[in-house]
Amino acid sequence: MIFSTTVSLEPLFNFCHSRREASIHRSKPKPLFPPFSLSSSSNTIKNYASWNFCYSRPHHRFHTPKFEAFATKTDTLESLQSSDVLFNRTFPINRTELVEGKIFVRLDQGKDLRNWELTVGCNLPGKWILHWGVSHVDDVGSEWDQPPRDMIPPGSIPIKDYAIETPLKKSWSSAEGDTLHEVKIDLKPSNEISAVNFVLKDEDTGAWYQHKGRDFKVPLVNSLKDDANIIGPKKSFSLWPEALGRISNILLKSEGTDDKVQDNNSESRGPKQENSQLEGFYVELPITKEVTVNNSISVSIRKCSETAKNLLYLETDITGDILLHWGVCRDDLRMWEVPPAPHPPKTVAFKDRALRTQLQSRDSGSGSSVQISLGEEFSGFLFVLKLNENTWLNFMGNDFYIPLPSSSSAIIGNREDQSEGVQREVTEKADQEESVSAFTDGIINEIRHLVTDISSEKSRKTKSKEAQEIILQEIERLAAEAYSIFRSSVPTFSEETVAAFEAAKVVLPYSPPKVSSGTGTGYEILCQGFNWESHKSGRWYMELKEKAAELASFGFTVIWLPPPTDSVSPEGYMPRDLYNLNSRYGTFDELKDVVKRFHEAGIKVLGDVVLNHRCAQFKNQNGIWNIFGGRLNWDDRAVVADDPHFQGRGNKSSGDSFHAAPNIDHSQEFVRKDLKEWLCWLREEIGYDGWRLDFVRGFWGGYVKDYLQATEPYFAVGEYWDSLSYTYGEMDHNQDAHRQRIIDWINATSGTAGAFDVTTKGILHGALERCEYWRLSDKKGKPPGVLGWWPSRAVTFIENHDTGSTQGHWRFPSGKEMQGYAYILTHPGTPSVFFDHIFSHNKTEIATLISIRKRNKIHCRSTVQICKAERDVYAAIIDTKVAMKIGPGHFEPPSGSQRWSSALEGRDYQIWEAS
């Protein structure tokens, strides 16, 4: 029995931002962002009952929570002091609750009755930041400006030239734990400033809170046009605009809004305002936030001395009415069955397949528990928890399973240290089995789902034979992935085993790593062997040849060479005659020579191939360059039909357009045939071992799969360059949509190629530039880039010929390059090092990092345990062998059974190795 947990959450505010939306502010002049566009989404604000924040205790409404349970490190735990305890295990649970609260905005007169005071607050926990600016009377559209200095509260930070960020301060707490955060801004009457604009940012999550998907706008003059995002009294309802004391409580409602607006209290009213343009008001708006709560489920087993039965005790600190849905099994098949009576109180049968027991509240009032008696004939206890009609809590998509000891079993577990949350190993075998499971559980589940899918579809006969074949191919790919994991994993042995081998003088045979076509062995370290200026000498191949031995000594296993073909541009990315390999980097013979030299040094070689576009040699009858020459003398049928500049007669493009050259139509059979022959010729004639694929956003990944299957490369990586998500010029914390698009492309190739992890590079930028290292952990505690989802296909990098060098399109934060390399060279994925960084003052540090990676056998599927992801420090342990930290904050590896020694320390980074 497997129950999934699915919770639907409806956000109340638009957390994203769109450049196209007219209400969004921009600076004067418009600020320049990195080469990534802002994302947008649309959410609906629900209508909730309003309440007076000032005079009643703020209450939180908790929505249906969602849960995720995580495995403990071992299946068997330590012995209790009491000898009758045979087993004890605790399952930590990452529980997320959606909490409702309020944002409030209040405009009052100041103490001297001549000035005004704007207060913005929130009653939910968090690190709240007010991102704000002002509009002037003569401004057009949604432009912001920085306010005058006398308006800026202490502790504020200027954001470029258009905004201010001011932290909200804790001002009040109730006995129930509700906390009010607020900030006050002094306003002086001015005929120049027309409005104060703001959004609220939660620094804990990186979420932005807006008003109906737009900026909050507080008008300061009557002449401001009415708008949906204006906060304050609506003029059409204001009966006495200059006599605020006559109205005590007005609730204004209009179509599409649920704002609660009331007049200011009597203390801030006057019979006549000096500035008749302003009116006091108070507005409340609903807000929701996901709050993480740490809970756990503990299961312990004792042996009853009188009946010899197993007494199972289950307890949890989750509050509320919880239903235990449970059963037992007799063997490893784990088939559910109902045990004989007696059963705990409040137990009912469920379809003769399971039992349901209401957990009893504990005497302490926090959480609930139950005790169950089970016979020795059963081998395991199975359960899930039902929290309500739509929410079930299970273990990583499967039933919770607890092994039951038999009468002949020795004590198999003992108590964990609850105060420290540390769980120690009992046997090496249990740890090894769990590590293998952690590698493969996801793949096995995928295969199960696919097998179930094709089986059910065959029975219904609703799917075509072709569709079933696609599913079978996907199963084959996943099975190959699982096989590769087993073959490339490094076996571990207990000290006793090693001693036995040494005593017997047994020599273990060397087993070379398994090579998966297109993705290597998993231990690759890539060097980009050129920069944007390398072509200028005219003999780059010969210069690079002299560095082959040195690069091999550093530990590089693969080198990426520049585009080899005749090209309109000297850098090689505007190819013309594909079979002409005399380029600005060197001649055909020099290319073969440098490839041979790297092979002699033990380094594989990637060719940089441009398949998306090709420059024509001749014009058509309309004077358009779309007729090709050379050995591949294609006509305009090879150009996509929807390329607006080159009048192609092919089919529509399967990707994005590259506007500088004709985009090739890969759906044409003759094009694919010619390109496969050309790539095979490069493999055989030049000796390339694999490919770096340029601008793969321009055509479908399925065509890439076709080319790679024909050429069987050792390694292949695609450049899928896509825009990260930004809000108000600042990178969003959640970049799942960005990395999903890269994953989708890899999936389209059926996993035959990896992709550059642009997501990780972008997030490293945000973390290092503003000292926000919390960005380096996603909401599930994993690395937030592609390497957190599909590490074996993630090629990580911090710089290349486009982003760095003399182009500098998206240069890595200056002076922090070694922090970037400390991250990618210790983490899973396949790291790529830029040529300019190798032969710089960082040479020794990079070489040491590579040595640490190779010495500890870190590979593309290594495991990452994130220890810290805070404002000023990120720290992680990789494969339990290497610990690292980046950032100015403090971190020391945990002391325990492992001893750690410092292996490398530099500016704001440090690496440790397990002794």
Tab-separated table of C-alpha atoms in Angstrom, residues 72-411:
chain	number	residue	atom	x	y	z
A	72	THR	CA	17.730	8.408	9.220
A	73	LYS	CA	21.254	7.346	8.417
A	74	THR	CA	21.007	3.722	9.535
A	75	ASP	CA	18.332	1.077	9.858
A	76	THR	CA	19.538	-0.135	13.252
A	77	LEU	CA	20.241	2.102	16.195
A	78	GLU	CA	21.964	1.928	19.548
A	79	SER	CA	21.019	-0.034	22.584
A	80	LEU	CA	18.988	1.529	25.368
A	81	GLN	CA	20.218	1.361	28.883
A	82	SER	CA	17.255	-0.922	29.441
A	83	SER	CA	18.215	-4.289	27.980
A	84	ASP	CA	14.682	-5.218	26.842
A	85	VAL	CA	14.614	-2.558	24.099
A	86	LEU	CA	15.457	-4.266	20.820
A	87	PHE	CA	14.924	-1.499	18.302
A	88	ASN	CA	14.490	2.253	18.186
A	89	ARG	CA	14.284	4.498	15.152
A	90	THR	CA	13.314	8.127	14.653
A	91	PHE	CA	12.109	9.501	11.322
A	92	PRO	CA	12.682	13.268	11.072
A	93	ILE	CA	9.878	15.032	9.189
A	94	ASN	CA	10.158	18.286	7.325
A	95	ARG	CA	6.694	19.693	7.884
A	96	THR	CA	5.533	22.795	6.039
A	97	GLU	CA	2.533	24.790	7.196
A	98	LEU	CA	0.904	27.562	5.229
A	99	VAL	CA	0.252	30.337	7.737
A	100	GLU	CA	-2.108	33.258	7.186
A	101	GLY	CA	-1.403	36.697	8.551
A	102	LYS	CA	-1.698	40.362	7.617
A	103	ILE	CA	0.266	43.147	6.023
A	104	PHE	CA	-0.930	46.502	7.306
A	105	VAL	CA	-0.330	50.026	6.015
A	106	ARG	CA	-1.145	53.083	8.136
A	107	LEU	CA	-0.788	56.819	7.445
A	108	ASP	CA	-0.897	59.065	10.532
A	109	GLN	CA	-0.078	62.632	11.327
A	110	GLY	CA	3.238	63.159	13.064
A	111	LYS	CA	3.600	64.471	16.587
A	112	ASP	CA	3.973	68.091	15.448
A	113	LEU	CA	0.799	67.841	13.277
A	114	ARG	CA	2.712	69.279	10.314
A	115	ASN	CA	4.405	66.087	9.154
A	116	TRP	CA	3.040	62.620	8.485
A	117	GLU	CA	4.188	59.096	9.340
A	118	LEU	CA	3.784	56.046	7.107
A	119	THR	CA	3.882	52.682	8.916
A	120	VAL	CA	4.192	49.322	7.135
A	121	GLY	CA	4.040	46.128	9.166
A	122	CYS	CA	3.511	42.381	9.094
A	123	ASN	CA	2.451	39.936	11.803
A	124	LEU	CA	4.143	36.789	10.443
A	125	PRO	CA	7.594	35.558	11.501
A	126	GLY	CA	10.474	36.254	9.141
A	127	LYS	CA	13.240	38.632	8.183
A	128	TRP	CA	11.117	41.268	6.470
A	129	ILE	CA	12.599	43.947	4.234
A	130	LEU	CA	10.719	46.966	2.856
A	131	HIS	CA	11.897	47.621	-0.719
A	132	TRP	CA	10.623	51.112	-1.485
A	133	GLY	CA	10.989	54.347	-3.410
A	134	VAL	CA	9.011	57.447	-4.330
A	135	SER	CA	7.294	58.777	-7.442
A	136	HIS	CA	7.373	62.417	-8.441
A	137	VAL	CA	4.449	64.396	-9.785
A	138	ASP	CA	5.929	64.671	-13.256
A	139	ASP	CA	6.906	60.972	-13.495
A	140	VAL	CA	5.514	58.886	-16.339
A	141	GLY	CA	4.508	55.244	-15.926
A	142	SER	CA	5.939	53.256	-13.021
A	143	GLU	CA	9.320	54.869	-12.447
A	144	TRP	CA	10.782	54.974	-8.933
A	145	ASP	CA	13.294	57.342	-7.372
A	146	GLN	CA	15.211	57.279	-4.130
A	147	PRO	CA	13.496	59.389	-1.453
A	148	PRO	CA	15.052	62.488	0.136
A	149	ARG	CA	17.583	61.761	2.859
A	150	ASP	CA	15.364	63.036	5.658
A	151	MET	CA	12.751	60.380	4.756
A	152	ILE	CA	15.156	57.430	4.957
A	153	PRO	CA	15.008	55.508	8.298
A	154	PRO	CA	18.249	54.456	10.027
A	155	GLY	CA	19.646	51.097	8.914
A	156	SER	CA	18.433	51.483	5.321
A	157	ILE	CA	20.510	50.398	2.314
A	158	PRO	CA	20.350	52.175	-1.088
A	159	ILE	CA	19.636	49.937	-4.092
A	160	LYS	CA	21.344	51.497	-7.100
A	161	ASP	CA	19.715	54.885	-7.727
A	162	TYR	CA	16.043	54.014	-7.586
A	163	ALA	CA	15.138	52.312	-4.295
A	164	ILE	CA	15.839	51.843	-0.601
A	165	GLU	CA	15.734	48.631	1.437
A	166	THR	CA	14.764	49.083	5.092
A	167	PRO	CA	14.498	46.122	7.504
A	168	LEU	CA	11.308	45.818	9.521
A	169	LYS	CA	11.937	45.736	13.253
A	170	LYS	CA	10.199	43.586	15.853
A	171	SER	CA	7.904	45.870	17.820
A	172	TRP	CA	5.441	43.659	19.704
A	173	SER	CA	4.819	40.031	20.679
A	174	SER	CA	1.779	38.424	22.245
A	175	ALA	CA	1.720	35.633	24.792
A	176	GLU	CA	0.586	33.291	22.010
A	177	GLY	CA	3.746	33.962	20.017
A	178	ASP	CA	2.360	36.339	17.393
A	179	THR	CA	4.997	38.894	16.433
A	180	LEU	CA	4.597	42.274	14.802
A	181	HIS	CA	7.353	43.639	12.577
A	182	GLU	CA	7.066	47.199	11.315
A	183	VAL	CA	8.941	50.176	9.917
A	184	LYS	CA	8.040	53.890	10.126
A	185	ILE	CA	8.841	56.503	7.461
A	186	ASP	CA	8.609	60.219	8.191
A	187	LEU	CA	6.884	62.197	5.444
A	188	LYS	CA	7.140	65.941	4.999
A	189	PRO	CA	4.471	67.644	2.862
A	190	SER	CA	5.849	68.234	-0.618
A	191	ASN	CA	4.335	69.272	-3.911
A	192	GLU	CA	6.968	67.230	-5.760
A	193	ILE	CA	6.476	63.696	-4.350
A	194	SER	CA	3.217	62.134	-5.500
A	195	ALA	CA	3.434	58.656	-3.934
A	196	VAL	CA	5.459	56.167	-1.936
A	197	ASN	CA	5.849	52.806	-3.718
A	198	PHE	CA	6.934	49.592	-2.042
A	199	VAL	CA	6.970	45.821	-2.003
A	200	LEU	CA	7.685	43.570	0.960
A	201	LYS	CA	10.449	40.982	0.834
A	202	ASP	CA	10.920	37.982	3.104
A	203	GLU	CA	14.666	37.467	3.337
A	204	ASP	CA	14.173	33.982	4.825
A	205	THR	CA	12.590	32.622	1.644
A	206	GLY	CA	13.467	35.260	-0.957
A	207	ALA	CA	9.749	35.740	-1.711
A	208	TRP	CA	8.351	39.138	-2.733
A	209	TYR	CA	4.870	40.231	-1.653
A	210	GLN	CA	2.934	42.639	-3.850
A	211	HIS	CA	-0.539	44.165	-3.940
A	212	LYS	CA	-2.702	42.363	-6.507
A	213	GLY	CA	0.394	41.454	-8.488
A	214	ARG	CA	1.695	45.033	-8.549
A	215	ASP	CA	3.639	47.489	-6.393
A	216	PHE	CA	1.973	48.936	-3.308
A	217	LYS	CA	1.350	52.645	-3.922
A	218	VAL	CA	0.497	55.152	-1.171
A	219	PRO	CA	-0.722	58.430	-2.773
A	220	LEU	CA	0.435	61.691	-1.219
A	221	VAL	CA	-1.479	64.111	-3.492
A	222	ASN	CA	-5.110	64.244	-4.645
A	223	SER	CA	-4.092	64.622	-8.259
A	224	LEU	CA	-2.831	61.035	-8.449
A	225	LYS	CA	-5.054	59.026	-10.752
A	226	ASP	CA	-7.045	56.253	-9.160
A	227	ASP	CA	-5.416	52.884	-9.743
A	228	ALA	CA	-6.030	49.310	-8.616
A	229	ASN	CA	-2.809	49.175	-6.618
A	230	ILE	CA	-3.383	52.408	-4.658
A	231	ILE	CA	-3.499	51.934	-0.883
A	232	GLY	CA	-5.662	54.411	1.003
A	233	PRO	CA	-9.093	56.055	0.949
A	234	LYS	CA	-10.778	56.044	-2.435
A	235	LYS	CA	-11.868	59.583	-3.302
A	236	SER	CA	-15.302	58.532	-4.514
A	237	PHE	CA	-16.158	57.399	-0.949
A	238	SER	CA	-14.584	60.327	0.918
A	239	LEU	CA	-17.532	62.452	2.141
A	240	TRP	CA	-15.485	64.868	4.226
A	241	PRO	CA	-11.963	64.828	2.840
A	242	GLU	CA	-10.755	67.575	5.171
A	243	ALA	CA	-12.515	66.565	8.381
A	244	LEU	CA	-11.081	63.169	9.266
A	245	GLY	CA	-12.451	63.208	12.827
A	246	ARG	CA	-16.028	62.795	11.656
A	247	ILE	CA	-15.575	59.231	10.438
A	248	SER	CA	-14.562	56.551	12.924
A	249	ASN	CA	-14.602	53.368	10.871
A	250	ILE	CA	-15.318	53.094	7.123
A	251	LEU	CA	-14.957	49.817	5.281
A	252	LEU	CA	-14.484	50.492	1.593
A	253	LYS	CA	-15.057	47.792	-0.931
A	254	SER	CA	-14.839	47.895	-4.700
A	255	GLU	CA	-14.898	45.244	-7.371
A	256	GLY	CA	-11.783	43.090	-7.359
A	257	THR	CA	-10.408	44.213	-3.980
A	258	ASP	CA	-10.755	43.071	-0.393
A	259	ASP	CA	-8.802	45.902	1.255
A	260	LYS	CA	-9.968	46.898	4.713
A	261	VAL	CA	-9.699	50.665	5.124
A	262	GLN	CA	-10.566	52.733	8.159
A	263	ASP	CA	-9.911	56.299	9.276
A	264	ASN	CA	-7.061	57.136	11.554
A	265	ASN	CA	-7.659	57.085	15.325
A	266	SER	CA	-8.633	60.215	17.186
A	267	GLU	CA	-5.167	60.907	18.507
A	268	SER	CA	-3.871	61.707	15.030
A	269	ARG	CA	-6.855	63.688	13.803
A	270	GLY	CA	-7.255	67.417	13.643
A	271	PRO	CA	-10.213	69.656	12.769
A	272	LYS	CA	-8.337	70.951	9.759
A	273	GLN	CA	-5.191	69.538	8.200
A	274	GLU	CA	-2.433	71.883	7.190
A	275	ASN	CA	-1.948	69.795	4.080
A	276	SER	CA	-5.479	69.148	2.898
A	277	GLN	CA	-4.191	66.797	0.193
A	278	LEU	CA	-3.460	63.990	2.684
A	279	GLU	CA	-5.903	61.782	4.531
A	280	GLY	CA	-5.061	59.330	7.273
A	281	PHE	CA	-6.008	55.701	6.737
A	282	TYR	CA	-5.423	52.153	7.912
A	283	VAL	CA	-5.430	49.168	5.528
A	284	GLU	CA	-5.067	45.440	6.177
A	285	LEU	CA	-4.225	42.910	3.469
A	286	PRO	CA	-4.043	39.101	3.756
A	287	ILE	CA	-0.667	37.373	3.424
A	288	THR	CA	0.418	33.739	3.522
A	289	LYS	CA	3.807	32.209	4.152
A	290	GLU	CA	5.119	28.659	4.288
A	291	VAL	CA	6.692	28.008	7.691
A	292	THR	CA	8.854	24.936	8.262
A	293	VAL	CA	8.181	22.969	11.449
A	294	ASN	CA	10.467	20.125	12.500
A	295	ASN	CA	8.596	17.044	13.692
A	296	SER	CA	9.458	13.382	14.044
A	297	ILE	CA	8.005	9.906	14.352
A	298	SER	CA	9.744	7.460	16.711
A	299	VAL	CA	9.236	3.703	16.821
A	300	SER	CA	10.716	1.439	19.496
A	301	ILE	CA	10.340	-2.295	20.132
A	302	ARG	CA	10.570	-4.223	23.403
A	303	LYS	CA	10.094	-7.881	24.157
A	304	CYS	CA	7.298	-8.690	26.572
A	305	SER	CA	8.759	-10.989	29.256
A	306	GLU	CA	5.397	-12.657	29.968
A	307	THR	CA	4.026	-13.317	26.463
A	308	ALA	CA	7.305	-13.178	24.457
A	309	LYS	CA	5.476	-10.905	22.010
A	310	ASN	CA	6.948	-7.777	20.450
A	311	LEU	CA	5.642	-4.581	22.038
A	312	LEU	CA	5.841	-1.778	19.492
A	313	TYR	CA	5.558	1.798	20.750
A	314	LEU	CA	4.981	4.612	18.202
A	315	GLU	CA	4.944	8.292	19.128
A	316	THR	CA	4.993	11.590	17.254
A	317	ASP	CA	5.074	15.234	18.214
A	318	ILE	CA	2.670	16.188	15.401
A	319	THR	CA	-0.434	17.682	16.961
A	320	GLY	CA	-4.064	16.996	16.076
A	321	ASP	CA	-6.135	13.875	15.435
A	322	ILE	CA	-3.867	11.375	13.688
A	323	LEU	CA	-4.989	8.025	12.309
A	324	LEU	CA	-2.474	5.166	12.122
A	325	HIS	CA	-3.158	2.998	9.064
A	326	TRP	CA	-1.163	-0.194	9.691
A	327	GLY	CA	-0.586	-3.855	9.080
A	328	VAL	CA	2.066	-6.581	9.284
A	329	CYS	CA	3.963	-8.793	6.829
A	330	ARG	CA	5.626	-12.200	6.973
A	331	ASP	CA	8.504	-11.890	4.469
A	332	ASP	CA	10.501	-9.502	2.296
A	333	LEU	CA	7.604	-9.105	-0.154
A	334	ARG	CA	5.971	-6.917	2.499
A	335	MET	CA	2.413	-7.925	1.645
A	336	TRP	CA	0.001	-6.303	4.088
A	337	GLU	CA	-2.168	-8.447	6.345
A	338	VAL	CA	-4.206	-7.922	9.505
A	339	PRO	CA	-2.720	-9.406	12.696
A	340	PRO	CA	-4.994	-11.260	15.129
A	341	ALA	CA	-6.463	-9.524	18.202
A	342	PRO	CA	-5.915	-8.008	20.668
A	343	HIS	CA	-5.685	-4.584	19.032
A	344	PRO	CA	-5.258	-1.157	20.629
A	345	PRO	CA	-8.375	0.822	21.635
A	346	LYS	CA	-10.140	2.771	18.887
A	347	THR	CA	-9.024	0.322	16.185
A	348	VAL	CA	-11.200	-0.620	13.204
A	349	ALA	CA	-10.587	-2.868	10.212
A	350	PHE	CA	-10.152	-1.410	6.753
A	351	LYS	CA	-11.380	-3.719	3.958
A	352	ASP	CA	-9.801	-6.767	5.670
A	353	ARG	CA	-6.405	-5.530	4.500
A	354	ALA	CA	-5.295	-3.167	7.231
A	355	LEU	CA	-6.213	-1.697	10.582
A	356	ARG	CA	-6.851	1.907	11.533
A	357	THR	CA	-6.047	3.131	15.035
A	358	GLN	CA	-6.622	6.598	16.458
A	359	LEU	CA	-3.432	7.776	18.170
A	360	GLN	CA	-3.951	8.819	21.783
A	361	SER	CA	-2.870	12.240	23.012
A	362	ARG	CA	0.121	12.112	25.304
A	363	ASP	CA	-0.147	13.252	28.908
A	364	SER	CA	2.157	16.177	28.157
A	365	GLY	CA	-0.393	17.463	25.636
A	366	SER	CA	2.167	17.602	22.809
A	367	GLY	CA	1.768	14.915	20.195
A	368	SER	CA	0.275	11.434	20.438
A	369	SER	CA	1.267	7.785	20.693
A	370	VAL	CA	0.083	4.176	20.575
A	371	GLN	CA	1.322	0.764	21.785
A	372	ILE	CA	0.760	-2.381	19.714
A	373	SER	CA	1.398	-6.037	20.601
A	374	LEU	CA	2.581	-8.269	17.725
A	375	GLY	CA	3.378	-11.973	17.500
A	376	GLU	CA	6.762	-13.421	16.630
A	377	GLU	CA	5.438	-14.982	13.418
A	378	PHE	CA	5.566	-11.595	11.682
A	379	SER	CA	8.749	-10.164	10.164
A	380	GLY	CA	7.743	-6.544	9.713
A	381	PHE	CA	5.384	-3.737	10.717
A	382	LEU	CA	4.000	-1.454	7.960
A	383	PHE	CA	2.215	1.847	8.402
A	384	VAL	CA	1.261	5.243	7.070
A	385	LEU	CA	-0.326	8.167	8.911
A	386	LYS	CA	-3.573	9.798	7.874
A	387	LEU	CA	-3.789	13.437	8.922
A	388	ASN	CA	-7.090	14.285	7.222
A	389	GLU	CA	-9.205	13.100	4.314
A	390	ASN	CA	-6.742	14.308	1.697
A	391	THR	CA	-3.392	14.142	3.449
A	392	TRP	CA	-1.302	11.043	4.124
A	393	LEU	CA	2.206	10.904	5.515
A	394	ASN	CA	4.454	8.181	4.143
A	395	PHE	CA	8.175	7.505	3.833
A	396	MET	CA	9.613	8.962	0.600
A	397	GLY	CA	6.661	7.694	-1.436
A	398	ASN	CA	6.559	4.251	0.220
A	399	ASP	CA	5.103	2.744	3.369
A	400	PHE	CA	7.008	3.099	6.626
A	401	TYR	CA	8.584	-0.318	7.370
A	402	ILE	CA	9.879	-1.521	10.725
A	403	PRO	CA	11.608	-4.957	10.910
A	404	LEU	CA	10.394	-7.111	13.803
A	405	PRO	CA	12.922	-9.231	15.736
A	406	SER	CA	12.349	-12.940	16.158
A	407	SER	CA	12.992	-14.838	19.354
A	408	SER	CA	16.445	-15.859	18.143
A	409	SER	CA	17.430	-12.340	17.192
A	410	ALA	CA	20.050	-10.529	19.152
A	411	ILE	CA	19.492	-6.971	20.233
